[in-house]
Every structure is written in structure tokens, then in C-alpha cells.
Amino acid sequence: MRAIRIRETGGPEVLRYEDVPTPDPGPGQVRVKVTATGLNYIETYHRTGLYPLSLPFIPGGEFAGTVDALGPGVSGFALGDRVATASGAGGYAEYALAPADKLVAVPEGVDLHLAAAVMLQGMTAHYLAYSTYPLKAGEICLIHAAAGGVGLLLTQIASRLGARVIGTVGSLEKAELARAAGVSDVILYRDEPFAPRVRELTCGRGVDVVYDSVGQDTWEGSLDCLRPRGMMVTFGNSSGPVPTVSPLVLSSKGSLFLTRPTLWHYIATPEELAWRAGDLFGWMIAGALSVRVDHRFPMADAADAHSALQGRATAGKVLLIP
Ligand code: NDP
């Protein structure tokens, strides 16, 4: 089969399209014929070595397609079933493996491209708004990169919960998309410092929670946006990792709570995985959640896809099509 393989860490040029053996499913695994693979920021960290993996490897954990082969001991799936996962392996390929207990059935009303687009970023948005800081109606949240993959989905979910969303974006085009998703106050954070603006917009009070995927560049300002005892949720590094933190900073900024969550701890049980994926698919079928696919790149052009994502040139989801 054809796949993207990384032999050494580095820039997008290390993503090479090659012939590789088709993988055989081991115990508890399912082989999926991939219809679409979701591009996620984490794969840029795997590519550069920020999150090290042993070389060589085929990147990609999020994909949707049809069941092609079952490993020993797998039950509950049949050949040809439409499935999706955020926790597979080797997804930048025509065929990829996933643990059966991390695979979900895709309902008939959901297109496989959209299923691949929503699994990782959608379940992330879901756990952030429902579990990390369970948003209540009338609360105020700040969402950075509100027109990004996670950002557009989190904005819609937060709005559905009745929260007021203040969002930062990098361009006027992204501002329009963020507003359409439910951001009530958009801040162009490349043009003005966002923290004083957030204070102004909240009449000096500050927001209840900051959902920060940008990391290094927004870390300090984000702490200055919170109300006393508010929660700082730093969940990404799009501008680089957050530097080392002294707990005393949290005290001086208002007895703040700080968490650095990751999706894997929020879909660790079959019940949580089914809850989050089920909610997302249900909302999509009901027309209550819009999943924006910004780009579809042929798998062979994965390097261009990585450059677009890291170059802030995307709004919503990027898919790779084998
Ligand atoms: P996005 O679609 O949000 O893309 C990144 C966006 O970040 C850009 O489009 C850009 O938006 C903004 N950005 C700000 N500064 C920079 C910079 N210096 N370089 C590049 N982009 C910048 O990506 P995702 O939604 O896929 O992921 C966002 C982050 O969340 C990633 O760091 C990812 O790893 C993390 N994440 C974490 C998860 C978790 O469970 N912890 C799960 C899923 C994602 P703009 O132009 O508007 O500034």
C-alpha cells in the first residue's frame, strides 16, 4: 500500500510518500480501509520530535473508513462496517490499524469525511466544555484560535451550553467564521493586546475560564483575563510550549486553577468514548453542529498540509485523502 513514512524528524519535507507493507491486525485490533484521515497538530509534534516516537513511523491517529480485517479476539465489528477513531496508528496510509475498543461505529447519517474531521477535535471540544471546566449558562469563556479546528467546534458547543464566548483570531476572514460559529466578541490578537480588551468586555471582572490552545504566545495574557478563582485550561502549543510555571503566579493572579489536559485521559473508558462521539454524531445529524472542512489534500501532499496548518493558513479541519 502507499503511505507517508517518517524516517527522520524535521520539517514537512520528511513526510515521504512510499510503498510499505499493508499492516496485519494483532489481537484486539481492527484494520480499516481509510476513506479520510484527519490532520492534527500533534502530528507536527511527532514529525519534529517535540513528542518523540521511535523511527521510522507512519503518522496519523484519526481516520474514518470501513472495516477491512479483524484481529484475534475482536467482536462487535463486521467487515465493511463504517467506523472512525481518534486513537489509531499509521493513519497516513491506505490501510491503518486501530484498537477495537477505541473504534466507534459511524451512523448512516454521517459522511465518512466528516466523521474523520470531527473525532479528535470534536471530542476535545466536548471534554473541555463538559468535563475539564463544565460550562454553565451565563458564564463567560475565552477561546483562543476560535476559528481553528478545535476552536470552531468548541465555540459552537460553548454557545449551545449558554455561555458567552469571547474569541481570538488571526485575521478578518477568521473573525467572520468565528462569529458565525457563535463568538459574540472577536479580538484580532495580532493587532491588539487581548488581555486589556477582555477586561473591558467583561467590565473588569474577567472570564470564568480560558481555553488556550496557542500556548507560549498567549500564556501570560490569558492569566490576566481570568476572574479570581477562574480556570486556566492550557491544552495546546500552536505557538510553542508554555514555559515553566511557578505556582505562586496562580496565587498572585487571583487563586487561579491551572490544568493541562489531554484527550486520552477523557476517552479512557468505553463509556466516555461512546458518550462524546455519540453526542457529536447526534448533533451533526440534527444539524446542531457544523463541521467545517477547510482543505482536502491528497495523501501524497501531506507535507503541504502540514505547512498550511503551521502557517496559520487554515480555518477548521484539514483532511488527507489516500
Ligand atoms: P488549529 O486549527 O487551531 O490551528 C492552529 C491555529 O493556532 C492557527 O490556525 C492559528 O490561528 C493559531 N496560532 C496562533 N499562533 C500560532 C503560531 N505561532 N503558529 C501557528 N498557529 C498559531 O489547530 P487544532 O485545532 O488542530 O489544534 C490546536 C491546538 O490544540 C494544537 O496545539 C493541538 O496540539 C492542541 N490540541 C490539544 C488536544 C488536547 O487534548 N490537549 C487535542 C487536540 C488539539 P489564528 O490565525 O487564528 O491565530
CSV table of C-alpha atoms and ligand atoms in Angstrom, one decimal:
chain,number,residue,atom,x,y,z
A,1,MET,CA,0.0,0.0,0.0
A,2,ARG,CA,1.0,3.7,-0.3
A,3,ALA,CA,1.7,5.6,2.9
A,4,ILE,CA,3.5,8.6,4.3
A,5,ARG,CA,6.5,7.4,6.3
A,6,ILE,CA,8.8,9.5,8.5
A,7,ARG,CA,12.4,8.2,8.7
A,8,GLU,CA,14.0,11.2,10.5
A,9,THR,CA,12.5,14.1,12.4
A,10,GLY,CA,12.4,17.6,10.8
A,11,GLY,CA,10.4,19.9,8.6
A,12,PRO,CA,7.5,18.9,6.3
A,13,GLU,CA,9.9,17.5,3.8
A,14,VAL,CA,10.5,14.4,6.0
A,15,LEU,CA,6.9,13.3,5.1
A,16,ARG,CA,7.7,10.9,2.3
A,17,TYR,CA,5.1,9.0,0.2
A,18,GLU,CA,6.3,5.4,-0.1
A,19,ASP,CA,5.3,1.8,-0.7
A,20,VAL,CA,5.0,0.0,2.6
A,21,PRO,CA,3.7,-3.4,3.7
A,22,THR,CA,-0.1,-3.4,4.5
A,23,PRO,CA,-0.3,-3.9,8.3
A,24,ASP,CA,-1.9,-7.1,9.8
A,25,PRO,CA,-4.2,-6.6,12.8
A,26,GLY,CA,-2.9,-8.1,16.0
A,27,PRO,CA,-5.0,-9.3,19.0
A,28,GLY,CA,-7.8,-6.7,19.7
A,29,GLN,CA,-7.0,-4.7,16.6
A,30,VAL,CA,-9.1,-3.8,13.5
A,31,ARG,CA,-7.7,-3.0,10.1
A,32,VAL,CA,-9.5,-0.1,8.5
A,33,LYS,CA,-9.6,0.8,4.8
A,34,VAL,CA,-9.1,4.5,5.1
A,35,THR,CA,-11.6,6.9,3.4
A,36,ALA,CA,-10.2,10.1,5.1
A,37,THR,CA,-7.5,10.9,7.6
A,38,GLY,CA,-7.7,13.9,9.9
A,39,LEU,CA,-4.7,16.1,10.2
A,40,ASN,CA,-3.9,17.2,13.7
A,41,TYR,CA,-1.3,19.5,15.2
A,42,ILE,CA,0.0,16.6,17.3
A,43,GLU,CA,1.4,15.1,14.1
A,44,THR,CA,3.6,18.2,13.6
A,45,TYR,CA,5.0,17.5,17.1
A,46,HIS,CA,5.6,13.8,16.1
A,47,ARG,CA,7.3,15.0,12.9
A,48,THR,CA,9.6,17.5,14.6
A,49,GLY,CA,10.3,15.2,17.6
A,50,LEU,CA,8.7,17.6,20.2
A,51,TYR,CA,6.7,14.5,21.2
A,52,PRO,CA,9.2,11.7,20.3
A,53,LEU,CA,8.2,8.5,18.6
A,54,SER,CA,10.5,5.7,17.6
A,55,LEU,CA,11.6,5.9,13.9
A,56,PRO,CA,10.6,5.1,11.3
A,57,PHE,CA,6.8,5.5,11.7
A,58,ILE,CA,3.7,6.3,9.7
A,59,PRO,CA,1.9,9.2,11.5
A,60,GLY,CA,-1.8,9.7,12.0
A,61,GLY,CA,-4.2,8.6,14.7
A,62,GLU,CA,-7.5,10.0,13.4
A,63,PHE,CA,-9.3,8.4,10.5
A,64,ALA,CA,-12.6,7.0,9.2
A,65,GLY,CA,-13.3,4.2,6.7
A,66,THR,CA,-14.6,0.7,6.5
A,67,VAL,CA,-13.6,-2.4,8.5
A,68,ASP,CA,-11.2,-4.5,6.3
A,69,ALA,CA,-9.9,-7.2,8.6
A,70,LEU,CA,-10.4,-8.3,12.3
A,71,GLY,CA,-7.6,-9.3,14.6
A,72,PRO,CA,-7.9,-12.3,17.0
A,73,GLY,CA,-10.4,-11.7,19.8
A,74,VAL,CA,-12.3,-8.8,18.2
A,75,SER,CA,-16.0,-8.9,18.4
A,76,GLY,CA,-18.7,-6.3,17.8
A,77,PHE,CA,-17.5,-5.3,14.3
A,78,ALA,CA,-18.0,-6.9,10.9
A,79,LEU,CA,-16.2,-6.5,7.6
A,80,GLY,CA,-17.5,-3.4,5.7
A,81,ASP,CA,-18.7,-1.6,8.9
A,82,ARG,CA,-18.3,2.2,8.7
A,83,VAL,CA,-16.0,3.2,11.6
A,84,ALA,CA,-13.9,6.1,12.9
A,85,THR,CA,-11.2,6.6,15.6
A,86,ALA,CA,-9.1,9.3,17.1
A,87,SER,CA,-6.7,6.7,18.6
A,88,GLY,CA,-5.5,4.6,15.7
A,89,ALA,CA,-2.0,4.2,14.3
A,90,GLY,CA,-0.5,4.8,10.9
A,91,GLY,CA,-3.4,6.7,9.6
A,92,TYR,CA,-1.5,8.5,6.8
A,93,ALA,CA,-2.0,5.4,4.6
A,94,GLU,CA,-4.5,3.4,2.6
A,95,TYR,CA,-4.9,0.9,5.4
A,96,ALA,CA,-4.4,1.6,9.2
A,97,LEU,CA,-4.9,-0.2,12.5
A,98,ALA,CA,-7.0,0.8,15.5
A,99,PRO,CA,-7.7,-0.9,18.8
A,100,ALA,CA,-11.2,-2.2,18.6
A,101,ASP,CA,-12.1,-0.6,21.9
A,102,LYS,CA,-11.1,2.8,20.5
A,103,LEU,CA,-13.2,2.5,17.4
A,104,VAL,CA,-16.7,3.8,17.1
A,105,ALA,CA,-19.4,2.9,14.5
A,106,VAL,CA,-20.3,5.8,12.3
A,107,PRO,CA,-24.1,6.3,11.9
A,108,GLU,CA,-25.6,6.3,8.4
A,109,GLY,CA,-26.4,10.0,8.6
A,110,VAL,CA,-22.8,11.0,9.0
A,111,ASP,CA,-20.5,11.2,6.0
A,112,LEU,CA,-17.1,9.4,6.5
A,113,HIS,CA,-15.1,12.5,5.7
A,114,LEU,CA,-17.0,14.5,8.3
A,115,ALA,CA,-16.5,11.6,10.8
A,116,ALA,CA,-12.8,11.7,10.2
A,117,ALA,CA,-12.9,15.5,10.7
A,118,VAL,CA,-14.8,15.5,14.0
A,119,MET,CA,-13.3,12.7,16.0
A,120,LEU,CA,-10.3,14.2,17.6
A,121,GLN,CA,-11.0,17.9,17.6
A,122,GLY,CA,-14.7,17.4,18.3
A,123,MET,CA,-14.1,15.1,21.3
A,124,THR,CA,-11.5,17.6,22.5
A,125,ALA,CA,-14.1,20.4,22.4
A,126,HIS,CA,-16.6,18.2,24.1
A,127,TYR,CA,-14.3,17.2,27.1
A,128,LEU,CA,-13.1,20.8,27.5
A,129,ALA,CA,-16.7,22.2,27.7
A,130,TYR,CA,-18.3,19.3,29.6
A,131,SER,CA,-15.6,17.9,31.8
A,132,THR,CA,-12.5,20.0,32.3
A,133,TYR,CA,-14.4,23.1,33.1
A,134,PRO,CA,-18.1,22.3,32.8
A,135,LEU,CA,-19.6,25.5,31.3
A,136,LYS,CA,-22.9,26.8,32.7
A,137,ALA,CA,-25.3,29.1,31.0
A,138,GLY,CA,-24.4,32.8,31.6
A,139,GLU,CA,-20.7,32.1,32.2
A,140,ILE,CA,-18.0,33.7,30.0
A,141,CYS,CA,-15.2,31.8,28.3
A,142,LEU,CA,-12.2,33.0,26.3
A,143,ILE,CA,-11.3,30.7,23.4
A,144,HIS,CA,-8.0,31.3,21.6
A,145,ALA,CA,-7.7,30.5,17.9
A,146,ALA,CA,-11.5,30.4,17.8
A,147,ALA,CA,-11.6,29.8,14.0
A,148,GLY,CA,-9.2,26.8,14.3
A,149,GLY,CA,-10.2,23.1,14.2
A,150,VAL,CA,-10.9,22.8,17.9
A,151,GLY,CA,-11.9,26.5,18.1
A,152,LEU,CA,-14.9,26.4,15.8
A,153,LEU,CA,-16.2,23.3,17.4
A,154,LEU,CA,-15.6,24.4,21.0
A,155,THR,CA,-17.3,27.8,20.2
A,156,GLN,CA,-20.4,26.0,19.0
A,157,ILE,CA,-20.6,23.7,22.0
A,158,ALA,CA,-20.0,26.5,24.5
A,159,SER,CA,-22.7,28.6,22.8
A,160,ARG,CA,-25.1,25.7,22.9
A,161,LEU,CA,-24.4,25.5,26.7
A,162,GLY,CA,-25.5,29.1,27.0
A,163,ALA,CA,-22.0,30.5,27.7
A,164,ARG,CA,-20.9,33.8,26.2
A,165,VAL,CA,-17.8,33.3,24.1
A,166,ILE,CA,-15.0,35.8,23.6
A,167,GLY,CA,-12.7,34.6,20.9
A,168,THR,CA,-9.3,35.5,19.5
A,169,VAL,CA,-8.4,35.0,15.8
A,170,GLY,CA,-5.6,35.9,13.5
A,171,SER,CA,-7.4,37.5,10.5
A,172,LEU,CA,-10.6,39.3,9.4
A,173,GLU,CA,-11.7,36.2,7.4
A,174,LYS,CA,-11.3,34.1,10.5
A,175,ALA,CA,-13.2,36.7,12.5
A,176,GLU,CA,-16.2,36.1,10.3
A,177,LEU,CA,-16.1,32.3,10.7
A,178,ALA,CA,-15.7,32.7,14.5
A,179,ARG,CA,-18.8,35.0,14.7
A,180,ALA,CA,-20.8,32.6,12.6
A,181,ALA,CA,-19.9,29.8,15.0
A,182,GLY,CA,-21.1,31.8,18.0
A,183,VAL,CA,-18.3,34.0,19.2
A,184,SER,CA,-20.0,37.2,20.5
A,185,ASP,CA,-16.8,39.3,20.8
A,186,VAL,CA,-14.0,38.7,18.4
A,187,ILE,CA,-10.5,40.0,19.2
A,188,LEU,CA,-7.8,40.2,16.5
A,189,TYR,CA,-4.9,39.3,18.8
A,190,ARG,CA,-2.2,40.0,16.2
A,191,ASP,CA,-3.4,43.6,16.0
A,192,GLU,CA,-4.1,44.4,19.7
A,193,PRO,CA,-3.2,43.0,23.1
A,194,PHE,CA,-6.1,40.7,24.0
A,195,ALA,CA,-6.0,40.8,27.8
A,196,PRO,CA,-7.0,44.5,28.3
A,197,ARG,CA,-9.7,44.1,25.7
A,198,VAL,CA,-11.1,41.1,27.6
A,199,ARG,CA,-11.1,43.1,30.9
A,200,GLU,CA,-13.0,45.8,29.1
A,201,LEU,CA,-15.5,43.4,27.5
A,202,THR,CA,-16.2,41.9,31.0
A,203,CYS,CA,-16.4,45.2,32.8
A,204,GLY,CA,-13.3,44.5,34.7
A,205,ARG,CA,-14.5,41.1,36.1
A,206,GLY,CA,-12.6,38.7,33.9
A,207,VAL,CA,-13.7,35.4,32.3
A,208,ASP,CA,-14.6,32.2,34.1
A,209,VAL,CA,-12.3,30.0,32.0
A,210,VAL,CA,-9.7,30.4,29.3
A,211,TYR,CA,-9.4,27.6,26.8
A,212,ASP,CA,-5.9,28.2,25.4
A,213,SER,CA,-4.5,26.1,22.5
A,214,VAL,CA,-1.9,28.6,21.4
A,215,GLY,CA,0.5,28.1,24.4
A,216,GLN,CA,3.7,30.2,24.6
A,217,ASP,CA,2.4,33.4,23.0
A,218,THR,CA,-0.9,33.7,24.9
A,219,TRP,CA,0.1,32.2,28.3
A,220,GLU,CA,0.8,35.3,30.2
A,221,GLY,CA,-2.1,37.4,28.8
A,222,SER,CA,-4.5,34.5,29.4
A,223,LEU,CA,-3.8,34.5,33.1
A,224,ASP,CA,-4.6,38.3,33.1
A,225,CYS,CA,-8.0,37.6,31.6
A,226,LEU,CA,-9.4,35.4,34.4
A,227,ARG,CA,-11.7,36.3,37.3
A,228,PRO,CA,-10.5,35.4,40.8
A,229,ARG,CA,-10.6,31.5,41.2
A,230,GLY,CA,-11.1,31.2,37.4
A,231,MET,CA,-9.6,28.3,35.5
A,232,MET,CA,-6.8,28.3,33.0
A,233,VAL,CA,-7.0,25.4,30.6
A,234,THR,CA,-3.8,25.2,28.6
A,235,PHE,CA,-4.3,22.4,26.1
A,236,GLY,CA,-2.0,23.1,23.1
A,237,ASN,CA,1.2,24.5,21.8
A,238,SER,CA,0.4,26.0,18.4
A,239,SER,CA,2.9,28.9,19.1
A,240,GLY,CA,5.3,26.7,21.1
A,241,PRO,CA,5.2,25.1,24.6
A,242,VAL,CA,4.4,27.1,27.7
A,243,PRO,CA,7.5,27.8,29.8
A,244,THR,CA,8.0,26.5,33.3
A,245,VAL,CA,5.4,28.0,35.7
A,246,SER,CA,5.7,28.9,39.4
A,247,PRO,CA,2.6,28.0,41.4
A,248,LEU,CA,2.9,31.4,43.1
A,249,VAL,CA,1.9,33.1,39.9
A,250,LEU,CA,-1.5,31.4,40.3
A,251,SER,CA,-1.9,32.9,43.7
A,252,SER,CA,-0.9,36.5,42.7
A,253,LYS,CA,-3.2,36.4,39.7
A,254,GLY,CA,-6.3,35.5,41.8
A,255,SER,CA,-6.0,32.0,43.3
A,256,LEU,CA,-6.4,30.6,39.8
A,257,PHE,CA,-6.8,26.9,38.9
A,258,LEU,CA,-4.5,25.6,36.2
A,259,THR,CA,-4.8,22.3,34.2
A,260,ARG,CA,-3.0,20.9,31.2
A,261,PRO,CA,-5.4,18.2,29.9
A,262,THR,CA,-5.1,15.8,27.1
A,263,LEU,CA,-7.9,13.9,25.2
A,264,TRP,CA,-6.6,10.4,26.0
A,265,HIS,CA,-7.5,10.8,29.7
A,266,TYR,CA,-11.0,11.9,28.8
A,267,ILE,CA,-11.8,9.0,26.5
A,268,ALA,CA,-10.1,6.3,28.6
A,269,THR,CA,-13.2,4.3,29.2
A,270,PRO,CA,-15.6,2.9,26.5
A,271,GLU,CA,-18.4,4.8,28.2
A,272,GLU,CA,-16.7,8.2,27.9
A,273,LEU,CA,-15.7,7.5,24.3
A,274,ALA,CA,-19.3,6.5,23.4
A,275,TRP,CA,-20.7,9.5,25.2
A,276,ARG,CA,-18.6,12.1,23.4
A,277,ALA,CA,-18.6,10.5,19.9
A,278,GLY,CA,-22.4,9.8,20.3
A,279,ASP,CA,-23.1,13.4,21.2
A,280,LEU,CA,-21.1,14.7,18.3
A,281,PHE,CA,-22.7,12.4,15.7
A,282,GLY,CA,-26.1,13.1,17.1
A,283,TRP,CA,-25.6,16.9,16.9
A,284,MET,CA,-24.3,16.6,13.3
A,285,ILE,CA,-27.3,14.5,12.2
A,286,ALA,CA,-29.7,17.0,13.9
A,287,GLY,CA,-27.9,19.9,12.1
A,288,ALA,CA,-26.8,21.3,15.5
A,289,LEU,CA,-23.1,21.1,14.9
A,290,SER,CA,-21.4,22.2,11.8
A,291,VAL,CA,-18.0,20.6,10.9
A,292,ARG,CA,-16.0,22.8,8.6
A,293,VAL,CA,-13.6,21.0,6.3
A,294,ASP,CA,-11.2,23.7,5.1
A,295,HIS,CA,-8.9,21.7,2.9
A,296,ARG,CA,-8.7,18.2,1.5
A,297,PHE,CA,-5.2,17.3,0.4
A,298,PRO,CA,-4.2,14.1,-1.4
A,299,MET,CA,-2.3,11.9,1.0
A,300,ALA,CA,0.8,12.3,-1.2
A,301,ASP,CA,0.8,16.1,-0.4
A,302,ALA,CA,0.8,15.7,3.4
A,303,ALA,CA,3.9,18.0,3.5
A,304,ASP,CA,1.8,20.8,2.0
A,305,ALA,CA,-1.0,20.1,4.5
A,306,HIS,CA,1.5,20.4,7.4
A,307,SER,CA,2.9,23.7,6.1
A,308,ALA,CA,-0.6,25.1,5.7
A,309,LEU,CA,-1.6,24.1,9.3
A,310,GLN,CA,1.6,25.5,10.8
A,311,GLY,CA,1.5,28.6,8.6
A,312,ARG,CA,-1.9,29.7,10.2
A,313,ALA,CA,-3.4,29.3,6.7
A,314,THR,CA,-6.3,27.0,7.8
A,315,ALA,CA,-9.7,27.6,9.5
A,316,GLY,CA,-11.4,24.4,10.6
A,317,LYS,CA,-10.4,20.9,9.6
A,318,VAL,CA,-7.7,19.6,7.2
A,319,LEU,CA,-8.2,16.2,5.7
A,320,LEU,CA,-5.8,13.9,3.9
A,321,ILE,CA,-7.3,11.6,1.3
A,322,PRO,CA,-5.5,8.4,0.4
B,1,NDP,P1,-5.8,24.9,14.8
B,1,NDP,O1,-6.8,24.6,13.7
B,1,NDP,O2,-6.3,25.7,15.9
B,1,NDP,O3,-4.5,25.6,14.2
B,1,NDP,C1,-3.7,26.3,14.9
B,1,NDP,C2,-4.1,27.8,15.0
B,1,NDP,O4,-3.4,28.4,16.1
B,1,NDP,C3,-3.7,28.6,13.8
B,1,NDP,O5,-4.6,28.5,12.7
B,1,NDP,C4,-3.6,30.0,14.4
B,1,NDP,O6,-4.9,30.6,14.3
B,1,NDP,C5,-3.3,29.8,15.8
B,1,NDP,N1,-1.9,30.2,16.1
B,1,NDP,C6,-1.6,31.2,17.0
B,1,NDP,N2,-0.3,31.3,17.0
B,1,NDP,C7,0.3,30.5,16.1
B,1,NDP,C8,1.6,30.2,15.7
B,1,NDP,N3,2.7,30.9,16.2
B,1,NDP,N4,1.8,29.2,14.8
B,1,NDP,C9,0.8,28.5,14.3
B,1,NDP,N5,-0.5,28.7,14.7
B,1,NDP,C10,-0.8,29.7,15.6
B,1,NDP,O7,-5.3,23.5,15.3
B,1,NDP,P2,-6.0,22.4,16.1
B,1,NDP,O8,-7.4,22.8,16.4
B,1,NDP,O9,-5.8,21.1,15.5
B,1,NDP,O10,-5.2,22.3,17.5
B,1,NDP,C11,-4.9,23.5,18.2
B,1,NDP,C12,-4.0,23.1,19.4
B,1,NDP,O11,-4.7,22.3,20.3
B,1,NDP,C13,-2.7,22.4,19.0
B,1,NDP,O12,-1.7,22.8,19.7
B,1,NDP,C14,-3.1,20.9,19.3
B,1,NDP,O13,-1.9,20.2,19.6
B,1,NDP,C15,-3.9,21.1,20.5
B,1,NDP,N6,-4.8,20.0,20.8
B,1,NDP,C16,-4.7,19.5,22.1
B,1,NDP,C17,-5.6,18.5,22.4
B,1,NDP,C18,-5.6,18.0,23.8
B,1,NDP,O14,-6.4,17.1,24.2
B,1,NDP,N7,-4.7,18.6,24.7
B,1,NDP,C19,-6.4,17.8,21.5
B,1,NDP,C20,-6.5,18.5,20.2
B,1,NDP,C21,-5.6,19.5,19.9
B,1,NDP,P3,-5.0,32.2,14.2
B,1,NDP,O15,-4.5,32.5,12.8
B,1,NDP,O16,-6.5,32.5,14.3
B,1,NDP,O17,-4.2,32.8,15.2
